[in-house]
Amino acid sequence: MENQAGAFLGKNLANVQLDVSIAAYTKVPKSWRDENFTTAFNKFYYIMEGEGYVKVNNETFYPKAGELYLLPSGSVQSYGTINDNTFGKYWCHFTAKIGGFHLFQLMKTPVFIRPDEFGLEEKFQQLITNMHSDRLSSTFRVHAILLEIIAVFIENSQTIHFKMNASPSFDKMDAILTYIEEHLDGNLSVEALAQIANFHPNYFISVFKKFTCSSPIQYINRRKIEKAKELLAVSEQTVSSISDSVGMELSYFSRVFKELTGLSPTSYRDLSLKSRNNPK
């Protein structure tokens, strides 16, 4: 079951929606304390110095310098100081969603890691700088930096559990995505997929969008074109044969391919061939 959940997340992590509400460095006062509260956002604490405690659900931790803590949304949290040597920490509040689901409701990670040398202090400094910048590119940089920090946390987590019970529809949607992958050569209709899930078509479309951030047709077309790109790059099949192999009429295939890649199928094949023959 966890392999299914991991496969679902793997297919859809590219659609993760991020929002950073605040990022800062703080030497907390001795009065820094709160008990048994929940938030609708996640928190990162990167400890630089000092002592104190954090509690997540029923576990209490005493963070040390160099440790990165993730306090997920929806968890019961407490924190406080224990002496005059208070925490100095980088921190940020953020949301990370796939469709309508919080990322860390779909996957359970450790509360903290001690990451390999990665320059996290510099990353948090860059995050703070870009949060306070009015440059047009700053929003992109904020998202890119936060994704890097999340990636570091996941890569350095010894155990990650996927929560199959995050939604009663999870199993059905994962089965639908698997069915799509196995039938990319066919004519996949919304009505047929809804019937497999035992949903009304309108409800099916709504649930599918919540899980993938795409309509069923948009998602199916993207997956068909991804398969076609692989075939164009590694096989000698004609464009017509490839369009057949992904269950699309040639003119429609060519139009969708260009819409999604910016190139015609023939131009994409030529570019792939040049890249293989002239690697840089």
PDB file of C-alpha atoms in Angstrom:
ATOM      1  CA  MET A   1       0.000   0.000   0.000  1.00  0.00           C
ATOM      2  CA  GLU A   2       2.835   2.386   0.819  1.00  0.00           C
ATOM      3  CA  ASN A   3       4.374   1.682  -2.585  1.00  0.00           C
ATOM      4  CA  GLN A   4       1.094   2.778  -4.175  1.00  0.00           C
ATOM      5  CA  ALA A   5       1.051   5.980  -2.142  1.00  0.00           C
ATOM      6  CA  GLY A   6       4.680   6.661  -3.018  1.00  0.00           C
ATOM      7  CA  ALA A   7       3.914   6.133  -6.696  1.00  0.00           C
ATOM      8  CA  PHE A   8       1.006   8.556  -6.458  1.00  0.00           C
ATOM      9  CA  LEU A   9       3.179  11.227  -4.842  1.00  0.00           C
ATOM     10  CA  GLY A  10       5.948  10.599  -7.357  1.00  0.00           C
ATOM     11  CA  LYS A  11       3.566  11.241 -10.230  1.00  0.00           C
ATOM     12  CA  ASN A  12       2.213  14.437  -8.696  1.00  0.00           C
ATOM     13  CA  LEU A  13       5.005  16.148  -6.751  1.00  0.00           C
ATOM     14  CA  ALA A  14       5.662  18.349  -9.766  1.00  0.00           C
ATOM     15  CA  ASN A  15       2.263  19.884  -9.041  1.00  0.00           C
ATOM     16  CA  VAL A  16       3.047  20.801  -5.428  1.00  0.00           C
ATOM     17  CA  GLN A  17       1.699  24.250  -4.559  1.00  0.00           C
ATOM     18  CA  LEU A  18       3.882  26.260  -2.176  1.00  0.00           C
ATOM     19  CA  ASP A  19       3.212  29.376  -0.180  1.00  0.00           C
ATOM     20  CA  VAL A  20       5.692  30.900   2.298  1.00  0.00           C
ATOM     21  CA  SER A  21       4.021  33.346   4.680  1.00  0.00           C
ATOM     22  CA  ILE A  22       7.072  34.369   6.735  1.00  0.00           C
ATOM     23  CA  ALA A  23      10.778  33.597   7.121  1.00  0.00           C
ATOM     24  CA  ALA A  24      13.233  35.058   9.631  1.00  0.00           C
ATOM     25  CA  TYR A  25      16.123  34.551  12.014  1.00  0.00           C
ATOM     26  CA  THR A  26      15.259  35.010  15.699  1.00  0.00           C
ATOM     27  CA  LYS A  27      17.089  34.831  19.005  1.00  0.00           C
ATOM     28  CA  VAL A  28      13.999  33.949  20.996  1.00  0.00           C
ATOM     29  CA  PRO A  29      13.234  35.697  24.298  1.00  0.00           C
ATOM     30  CA  LYS A  30      12.960  33.701  27.515  1.00  0.00           C
ATOM     31  CA  SER A  31       9.188  34.258  27.351  1.00  0.00           C
ATOM     32  CA  TRP A  32       8.975  32.244  24.098  1.00  0.00           C
ATOM     33  CA  ARG A  33       6.351  29.641  24.967  1.00  0.00           C
ATOM     34  CA  ASP A  34       3.036  28.206  23.792  1.00  0.00           C
ATOM     35  CA  GLU A  35       1.198  25.013  24.672  1.00  0.00           C
ATOM     36  CA  ASN A  36      -1.043  22.537  22.853  1.00  0.00           C
ATOM     37  CA  PHE A  37      -2.007  24.425  19.707  1.00  0.00           C
ATOM     38  CA  THR A  38      -2.418  23.462  16.065  1.00  0.00           C
ATOM     39  CA  THR A  39      -1.733  25.418  12.883  1.00  0.00           C
ATOM     40  CA  ALA A  40      -2.913  25.272   9.270  1.00  0.00           C
ATOM     41  CA  PHE A  41       0.688  25.682   8.070  1.00  0.00           C
ATOM     42  CA  ASN A  42       4.012  23.829   8.408  1.00  0.00           C
ATOM     43  CA  LYS A  43       7.033  25.210  10.228  1.00  0.00           C
ATOM     44  CA  PHE A  44      10.739  24.696   9.684  1.00  0.00           C
ATOM     45  CA  TYR A  45      13.115  25.446  12.599  1.00  0.00           C
ATOM     46  CA  TYR A  46      16.833  25.341  11.796  1.00  0.00           C
ATOM     47  CA  ILE A  47      18.620  25.558  15.150  1.00  0.00           C
ATOM     48  CA  MET A  48      21.842  27.571  15.292  1.00  0.00           C
ATOM     49  CA  GLU A  49      22.396  27.863  19.056  1.00  0.00           C
ATOM     50  CA  GLY A  50      20.788  27.646  22.476  1.00  0.00           C
ATOM     51  CA  GLU A  51      18.427  25.315  24.279  1.00  0.00           C
ATOM     52  CA  GLY A  52      14.705  24.765  24.647  1.00  0.00           C
ATOM     53  CA  TYR A  53      12.071  22.222  23.732  1.00  0.00           C
ATOM     54  CA  VAL A  54       9.441  21.511  21.139  1.00  0.00           C
ATOM     55  CA  LYS A  55       6.626  19.005  21.447  1.00  0.00           C
ATOM     56  CA  VAL A  56       4.840  17.467  18.476  1.00  0.00           C
ATOM     57  CA  ASN A  57       1.742  15.477  19.362  1.00  0.00           C
ATOM     58  CA  ASN A  58       2.925  13.349  22.301  1.00  0.00           C
ATOM     59  CA  GLU A  59       6.689  13.531  21.709  1.00  0.00           C
ATOM     60  CA  THR A  60       8.992  16.079  23.350  1.00  0.00           C
ATOM     61  CA  PHE A  61      12.304  17.035  21.730  1.00  0.00           C
ATOM     62  CA  TYR A  62      15.267  19.122  22.904  1.00  0.00           C
ATOM     63  CA  PRO A  63      16.751  20.511  19.669  1.00  0.00           C
ATOM     64  CA  LYS A  64      20.481  20.970  19.216  1.00  0.00           C
ATOM     65  CA  ALA A  65      22.450  23.242  16.925  1.00  0.00           C
ATOM     66  CA  GLY A  66      22.587  21.899  13.371  1.00  0.00           C
ATOM     67  CA  GLU A  67      19.229  20.122  13.535  1.00  0.00           C
ATOM     68  CA  LEU A  68      16.370  20.945  11.176  1.00  0.00           C
ATOM     69  CA  TYR A  69      12.855  20.480  12.579  1.00  0.00           C
ATOM     70  CA  LEU A  70       9.630  20.102  10.623  1.00  0.00           C
ATOM     71  CA  LEU A  71       6.432  20.799  12.547  1.00  0.00           C
ATOM     72  CA  PRO A  72       3.606  19.760  10.200  1.00  0.00           C
ATOM     73  CA  SER A  73       0.234  21.416   9.921  1.00  0.00           C
ATOM     74  CA  GLY A  74      -2.530  19.821  11.928  1.00  0.00           C
ATOM     75  CA  SER A  75      -0.217  18.407  14.604  1.00  0.00           C
ATOM     76  CA  VAL A  76      -0.591  19.384  18.268  1.00  0.00           C
ATOM     77  CA  GLN A  77       2.438  21.496  19.121  1.00  0.00           C
ATOM     78  CA  SER A  78       4.091  23.067  22.143  1.00  0.00           C
ATOM     79  CA  TYR A  79       7.380  24.927  22.559  1.00  0.00           C
ATOM     80  CA  GLY A  80       9.296  26.862  25.184  1.00  0.00           C
ATOM     81  CA  THR A  81      12.590  27.836  26.765  1.00  0.00           C
ATOM     82  CA  ILE A  82      14.331  25.985  29.616  1.00  0.00           C
ATOM     83  CA  ASN A  83      17.008  28.511  30.689  1.00  0.00           C
ATOM     84  CA  ASP A  84      18.587  31.831  29.745  1.00  0.00           C
ATOM     85  CA  ASN A  85      20.477  30.249  26.837  1.00  0.00           C
ATOM     86  CA  THR A  86      17.573  30.522  24.398  1.00  0.00           C
ATOM     87  CA  PHE A  87      17.344  29.323  20.818  1.00  0.00           C
ATOM     88  CA  GLY A  88      18.821  31.235  17.947  1.00  0.00           C
ATOM     89  CA  LYS A  89      17.064  29.779  14.897  1.00  0.00           C
ATOM     90  CA  TYR A  90      16.124  30.289  11.299  1.00  0.00           C
ATOM     91  CA  TRP A  91      12.461  29.553  10.748  1.00  0.00           C
ATOM     92  CA  CYS A  92       9.674  29.797   8.226  1.00  0.00           C
ATOM     93  CA  HIS A  93       5.954  29.135   7.973  1.00  0.00           C
ATOM     94  CA  PHE A  94       4.728  27.556   4.759  1.00  0.00           C
ATOM     95  CA  THR A  95       2.063  25.436   3.124  1.00  0.00           C
ATOM     96  CA  ALA A  96       2.771  22.673   0.626  1.00  0.00           C
ATOM     97  CA  LYS A  97      -0.223  21.111  -1.087  1.00  0.00           C
ATOM     98  CA  ILE A  98      -0.851  18.538  -3.776  1.00  0.00           C
ATOM     99  CA  GLY A  99      -4.315  19.248  -5.050  1.00  0.00           C
ATOM    100  CA  GLY A 100      -6.419  19.825  -1.954  1.00  0.00           C
ATOM    101  CA  PHE A 101      -4.149  17.822   0.356  1.00  0.00           C
ATOM    102  CA  HIS A 102      -1.347  19.006   2.590  1.00  0.00           C
ATOM    103  CA  LEU A 103       1.855  17.244   1.511  1.00  0.00           C
ATOM    104  CA  PHE A 104       2.719  16.209   5.063  1.00  0.00           C
ATOM    105  CA  GLN A 105      -0.741  14.757   5.581  1.00  0.00           C
ATOM    106  CA  LEU A 106       0.027  12.371   2.715  1.00  0.00           C
ATOM    107  CA  MET A 107       3.496  11.490   3.989  1.00  0.00           C
ATOM    108  CA  LYS A 108       4.798  11.188   7.539  1.00  0.00           C
ATOM    109  CA  THR A 109       8.409  12.213   8.076  1.00  0.00           C
ATOM    110  CA  PRO A 110      10.607  12.337  11.175  1.00  0.00           C
ATOM    111  CA  VAL A 111      10.200  15.469  13.271  1.00  0.00           C
ATOM    112  CA  PHE A 112      13.853  16.412  12.784  1.00  0.00           C
ATOM    113  CA  ILE A 113      16.994  15.539  10.867  1.00  0.00           C
ATOM    114  CA  ARG A 114      20.657  16.380  11.212  1.00  0.00           C
ATOM    115  CA  PRO A 115      21.375  17.072   7.537  1.00  0.00           C
ATOM    116  CA  ASP A 116      24.596  16.410   5.730  1.00  0.00           C
ATOM    117  CA  GLU A 117      26.626  19.512   4.945  1.00  0.00           C
ATOM    118  CA  PHE A 118      24.412  21.425   2.538  1.00  0.00           C
ATOM    119  CA  GLY A 119      24.713  25.097   3.425  1.00  0.00           C
ATOM    120  CA  LEU A 120      21.280  25.346   5.051  1.00  0.00           C
ATOM    121  CA  GLU A 121      22.203  28.567   6.815  1.00  0.00           C
ATOM    122  CA  GLU A 122      22.902  30.185   3.455  1.00  0.00           C
ATOM    123  CA  LYS A 123      19.646  28.767   2.051  1.00  0.00           C
ATOM    124  CA  PHE A 124      17.621  30.294   4.870  1.00  0.00           C
ATOM    125  CA  GLN A 125      19.428  33.607   4.449  1.00  0.00           C
ATOM    126  CA  GLN A 126      18.551  33.557   0.738  1.00  0.00           C
ATOM    127  CA  LEU A 127      14.951  32.674   1.599  1.00  0.00           C
ATOM    128  CA  ILE A 128      14.679  35.645   3.955  1.00  0.00           C
ATOM    129  CA  THR A 129      16.328  38.029   1.476  1.00  0.00           C
ATOM    130  CA  ASN A 130      13.985  37.033  -1.323  1.00  0.00           C
ATOM    131  CA  MET A 131      10.942  37.167   0.954  1.00  0.00           C
ATOM    132  CA  HIS A 132      11.691  40.861   1.503  1.00  0.00           C
ATOM    133  CA  SER A 133      12.589  41.665  -2.092  1.00  0.00           C
ATOM    134  CA  ASP A 134      10.217  43.301  -4.569  1.00  0.00           C
ATOM    135  CA  ARG A 135      12.031  41.857  -7.591  1.00  0.00           C
ATOM    136  CA  LEU A 136       9.781  40.022 -10.016  1.00  0.00           C
ATOM    137  CA  SER A 137      11.975  36.919  -9.780  1.00  0.00           C
ATOM    138  CA  SER A 138      11.873  36.737  -5.987  1.00  0.00           C
ATOM    139  CA  THR A 139       8.711  34.648  -5.759  1.00  0.00           C
ATOM    140  CA  PHE A 140      10.271  32.034  -8.042  1.00  0.00           C
ATOM    141  CA  ARG A 141      13.442  32.009  -5.947  1.00  0.00           C
ATOM    142  CA  VAL A 142      11.481  31.659  -2.697  1.00  0.00           C
ATOM    143  CA  HIS A 143       9.687  28.606  -4.065  1.00  0.00           C
ATOM    144  CA  ALA A 144      12.906  27.115  -5.461  1.00  0.00           C
ATOM    145  CA  ILE A 145      14.769  27.550  -2.167  1.00  0.00           C
ATOM    146  CA  LEU A 146      11.926  26.081  -0.122  1.00  0.00           C
ATOM    147  CA  LEU A 147      11.771  23.090  -2.476  1.00  0.00           C
ATOM    148  CA  GLU A 148      15.498  22.550  -1.924  1.00  0.00           C
ATOM    149  CA  ILE A 149      15.049  22.615   1.851  1.00  0.00           C
ATOM    150  CA  ILE A 150      12.120  20.179   1.639  1.00  0.00           C
ATOM    151  CA  ALA A 151      14.203  17.925  -0.628  1.00  0.00           C
ATOM    152  CA  VAL A 152      17.083  17.975   1.881  1.00  0.00           C
ATOM    153  CA  PHE A 153      14.680  17.046   4.669  1.00  0.00           C
ATOM    154  CA  ILE A 154      13.228  14.130   2.705  1.00  0.00           C
ATOM    155  CA  GLU A 155      16.638  12.901   1.497  1.00  0.00           C
ATOM    156  CA  ASN A 156      17.991  12.879   5.050  1.00  0.00           C
ATOM    157  CA  SER A 157      14.928  11.226   6.594  1.00  0.00           C
ATOM    158  CA  GLN A 158      15.670   7.623   7.481  1.00  0.00           C
ATOM    159  CA  THR A 159      12.005   6.625   7.435  1.00  0.00           C
ATOM    160  CA  ILE A 160       9.046   8.066   5.545  1.00  0.00           C
ATOM    161  CA  HIS A 161       5.580   6.563   5.816  1.00  0.00           C
ATOM    162  CA  PHE A 162       2.812   7.259   3.333  1.00  0.00           C
ATOM    163  CA  LYS A 163      -0.651   7.767   4.744  1.00  0.00           C
ATOM    164  CA  MET A 164      -3.094   5.802   2.666  1.00  0.00           C
ATOM    165  CA  ASN A 165      -5.996   6.850   4.876  1.00  0.00           C
ATOM    166  CA  ALA A 166      -5.533  10.571   4.193  1.00  0.00           C
ATOM    167  CA  SER A 167      -8.670  10.373   2.061  1.00  0.00           C
ATOM    168  CA  PRO A 168     -11.220   7.608   1.451  1.00  0.00           C
ATOM    169  CA  SER A 169     -10.849   8.373  -2.273  1.00  0.00           C
ATOM    170  CA  PHE A 170      -7.074   7.861  -2.282  1.00  0.00           C
ATOM    171  CA  ASP A 171      -7.126   4.176  -3.210  1.00  0.00           C
ATOM    172  CA  LYS A 172      -9.603   4.787  -6.025  1.00  0.00           C
ATOM    173  CA  MET A 173      -7.627   7.653  -7.536  1.00  0.00           C
ATOM    174  CA  ASP A 174      -4.367   5.727  -7.300  1.00  0.00           C
ATOM    175  CA  ALA A 175      -6.049   2.825  -9.090  1.00  0.00           C
ATOM    176  CA  ILE A 176      -7.291   5.227 -11.780  1.00  0.00           C
ATOM    177  CA  LEU A 177      -3.781   6.640 -12.326  1.00  0.00           C
ATOM    178  CA  THR A 178      -2.396   3.115 -12.589  1.00  0.00           C
ATOM    179  CA  TYR A 179      -5.146   2.202 -15.073  1.00  0.00           C
ATOM    180  CA  ILE A 180      -4.300   5.266 -17.175  1.00  0.00           C
ATOM    181  CA  GLU A 181      -0.608   4.305 -17.263  1.00  0.00           C
ATOM    182  CA  GLU A 182      -1.503   0.786 -18.398  1.00  0.00           C
ATOM    183  CA  HIS A 183      -3.906   1.946 -21.115  1.00  0.00           C
ATOM    184  CA  LEU A 184      -2.167   4.932 -22.702  1.00  0.00           C
ATOM    185  CA  ASP A 185      -2.603   3.249 -26.072  1.00  0.00           C
ATOM    186  CA  GLY A 186      -6.390   3.359 -25.774  1.00  0.00           C
ATOM    187  CA  ASN A 187      -9.222   5.859 -25.894  1.00  0.00           C
ATOM    188  CA  LEU A 188      -9.576   6.819 -22.241  1.00  0.00           C
ATOM    189  CA  SER A 189     -12.870   8.586 -21.600  1.00  0.00           C
ATOM    190  CA  VAL A 190     -13.998  10.403 -18.459  1.00  0.00           C
ATOM    191  CA  GLU A 191     -17.155   8.308 -18.385  1.00  0.00           C
ATOM    192  CA  ALA A 192     -15.225   5.013 -18.449  1.00  0.00           C
ATOM    193  CA  LEU A 193     -12.785   6.143 -15.746  1.00  0.00           C
ATOM    194  CA  ALA A 194     -15.642   7.409 -13.566  1.00  0.00           C
ATOM    195  CA  GLN A 195     -17.341   4.051 -13.923  1.00  0.00           C
ATOM    196  CA  ILE A 196     -14.178   2.248 -12.768  1.00  0.00           C
ATOM    197  CA  ALA A 197     -14.074   4.503  -9.693  1.00  0.00           C
ATOM    198  CA  ASN A 198     -17.834   4.049  -9.214  1.00  0.00           C
ATOM    199  CA  PHE A 199     -18.294   7.835  -9.216  1.00  0.00           C
ATOM    200  CA  HIS A 200     -20.684  10.080 -11.085  1.00  0.00           C
ATOM    201  CA  PRO A 201     -18.674  11.705 -13.935  1.00  0.00           C
ATOM    202  CA  ASN A 202     -19.065  15.229 -12.521  1.00  0.00           C
ATOM    203  CA  TYR A 203     -17.959  14.112  -9.059  1.00  0.00           C
ATOM    204  CA  PHE A 204     -15.121  12.091 -10.587  1.00  0.00           C
ATOM    205  CA  ILE A 205     -13.801  15.185 -12.406  1.00  0.00           C
ATOM    206  CA  SER A 206     -13.908  17.185  -9.161  1.00  0.00           C
ATOM    207  CA  VAL A 207     -12.050  14.522  -7.158  1.00  0.00           C
ATOM    208  CA  PHE A 208      -9.520  13.958  -9.952  1.00  0.00           C
ATOM    209  CA  LYS A 209      -8.694  17.686 -10.072  1.00  0.00           C
ATOM    210  CA  LYS A 210      -8.233  17.720  -6.295  1.00  0.00           C
ATOM    211  CA  PHE A 211      -5.673  14.923  -6.529  1.00  0.00           C
ATOM    212  CA  THR A 212      -3.769  15.984  -9.655  1.00  0.00           C
ATOM    213  CA  CYS A 213      -4.499  19.706 -10.166  1.00  0.00           C
ATOM    214  CA  SER A 214      -5.543  18.761 -13.726  1.00  0.00           C
ATOM    215  CA  SER A 215      -8.688  17.696 -15.467  1.00  0.00           C
ATOM    216  CA  PRO A 216      -8.718  14.018 -16.498  1.00  0.00           C
ATOM    217  CA  ILE A 217      -8.249  14.920 -20.182  1.00  0.00           C
ATOM    218  CA  GLN A 218      -5.333  17.278 -19.440  1.00  0.00           C
ATOM    219  CA  TYR A 219      -3.640  14.623 -17.310  1.00  0.00           C
ATOM    220  CA  ILE A 220      -4.197  11.854 -19.869  1.00  0.00           C
ATOM    221  CA  ASN A 221      -2.854  13.999 -22.702  1.00  0.00           C
ATOM    222  CA  ARG A 222       0.270  14.884 -20.701  1.00  0.00           C
ATOM    223  CA  ARG A 223       0.958  11.230 -19.955  1.00  0.00           C
ATOM    224  CA  LYS A 224       0.386  10.214 -23.599  1.00  0.00           C
ATOM    225  CA  ILE A 225       2.764  12.924 -24.810  1.00  0.00           C
ATOM    226  CA  GLU A 226       5.398  11.896 -22.253  1.00  0.00           C
ATOM    227  CA  LYS A 227       5.238   8.355 -23.619  1.00  0.00           C
ATOM    228  CA  ALA A 228       5.394   9.680 -27.190  1.00  0.00           C
ATOM    229  CA  LYS A 229       8.486  11.741 -26.344  1.00  0.00           C
ATOM    230  CA  GLU A 230      10.249   8.606 -25.128  1.00  0.00           C
ATOM    231  CA  LEU A 231       9.346   6.747 -28.315  1.00  0.00           C
ATOM    232  CA  LEU A 232      10.442   9.629 -30.539  1.00  0.00           C
ATOM    233  CA  ALA A 233      13.792   9.790 -28.751  1.00  0.00           C
ATOM    234  CA  VAL A 234      14.678   6.088 -28.661  1.00  0.00           C
ATOM    235  CA  SER A 235      12.758   4.334 -31.457  1.00  0.00           C
ATOM    236  CA  GLU A 236      12.559   4.524 -35.237  1.00  0.00           C
ATOM    237  CA  GLN A 237       8.770   4.318 -35.350  1.00  0.00           C
ATOM    238  CA  THR A 238       7.083   6.809 -37.636  1.00  0.00           C
ATOM    239  CA  VAL A 239       5.201   9.718 -36.090  1.00  0.00           C
ATOM    240  CA  SER A 240       1.989   8.150 -37.371  1.00  0.00           C
ATOM    241  CA  SER A 241       2.818   4.843 -35.689  1.00  0.00           C
ATOM    242  CA  ILE A 242       3.638   6.601 -32.421  1.00  0.00           C
ATOM    243  CA  SER A 243       0.362   8.526 -32.488  1.00  0.00           C
ATOM    244  CA  ASP A 244      -1.404   5.166 -32.875  1.00  0.00           C
ATOM    245  CA  SER A 245       0.592   3.695 -29.988  1.00  0.00           C
ATOM    246  CA  VAL A 246      -0.700   6.425 -27.648  1.00  0.00           C
ATOM    247  CA  GLY A 247      -4.253   6.140 -28.918  1.00  0.00           C
ATOM    248  CA  MET A 248      -4.462   9.523 -30.627  1.00  0.00           C
ATOM    249  CA  GLU A 249      -5.475  10.485 -34.158  1.00  0.00           C
ATOM    250  CA  LEU A 250      -2.452  11.913 -35.997  1.00  0.00           C
ATOM    251  CA  SER A 251      -3.607  15.514 -36.460  1.00  0.00           C
ATOM    252  CA  TYR A 252      -4.852  15.741 -32.862  1.00  0.00           C
ATOM    253  CA  PHE A 253      -1.633  14.139 -31.614  1.00  0.00           C
ATOM    254  CA  SER A 254       0.500  16.654 -33.520  1.00  0.00           C
ATOM    255  CA  ARG A 255      -1.525  19.592 -32.202  1.00  0.00           C
ATOM    256  CA  VAL A 256      -1.432  18.454 -28.570  1.00  0.00           C
ATOM    257  CA  PHE A 257       2.268  17.572 -28.812  1.00  0.00           C
ATOM    258  CA  LYS A 258       3.134  21.090 -29.982  1.00  0.00           C
ATOM    259  CA  GLU A 259       0.895  22.704 -27.369  1.00  0.00           C
ATOM    260  CA  LEU A 260       2.676  20.817 -24.575  1.00  0.00           C
ATOM    261  CA  THR A 261       6.267  20.871 -25.854  1.00  0.00           C
ATOM    262  CA  GLY A 262       6.462  23.876 -28.167  1.00  0.00           C
ATOM    263  CA  LEU A 263       7.766  21.597 -30.950  1.00  0.00           C
ATOM    264  CA  SER A 264       6.277  19.381 -33.605  1.00  0.00           C
ATOM    265  CA  PRO A 265       6.914  15.636 -33.114  1.00  0.00           C
ATOM    266  CA  THR A 266       9.396  15.660 -36.021  1.00  0.00           C
ATOM    267  CA  SER A 267      11.283  18.669 -34.635  1.00  0.00           C
ATOM    268  CA  TYR A 268      11.411  17.050 -31.198  1.00  0.00           C
ATOM    269  CA  ARG A 269      12.880  13.871 -32.703  1.00  0.00           C
ATOM    270  CA  ASP A 270      15.481  15.881 -34.655  1.00  0.00           C
ATOM    271  CA  LEU A 271      16.454  17.801 -31.502  1.00  0.00           C
ATOM    272  CA  SER A 272      16.738  14.584 -29.476  1.00  0.00           C
ATOM    273  CA  LEU A 273      18.937  13.037 -32.161  1.00  0.00           C
ATOM    274  CA  LYS A 274      21.240  16.078 -32.220  1.00  0.00           C
ATOM    275  CA  SER A 275      21.492  16.001 -28.423  1.00  0.00           C
ATOM    276  CA  ARG A 276      22.537  12.346 -28.454  1.00  0.00           C
ATOM    277  CA  ASN A 277      25.081  12.866 -31.218  1.00  0.00           C
ATOM    278  CA  ASN A 278      26.515  16.058 -29.751  1.00  0.00           C
ATOM    279  CA  PRO A 279      26.453  15.715 -25.950  1.00  0.00           C
ATOM    280  CA  LYS A 280      27.778  18.683 -24.015  1.00  0.00           C
TER     281      LYS A 280
END
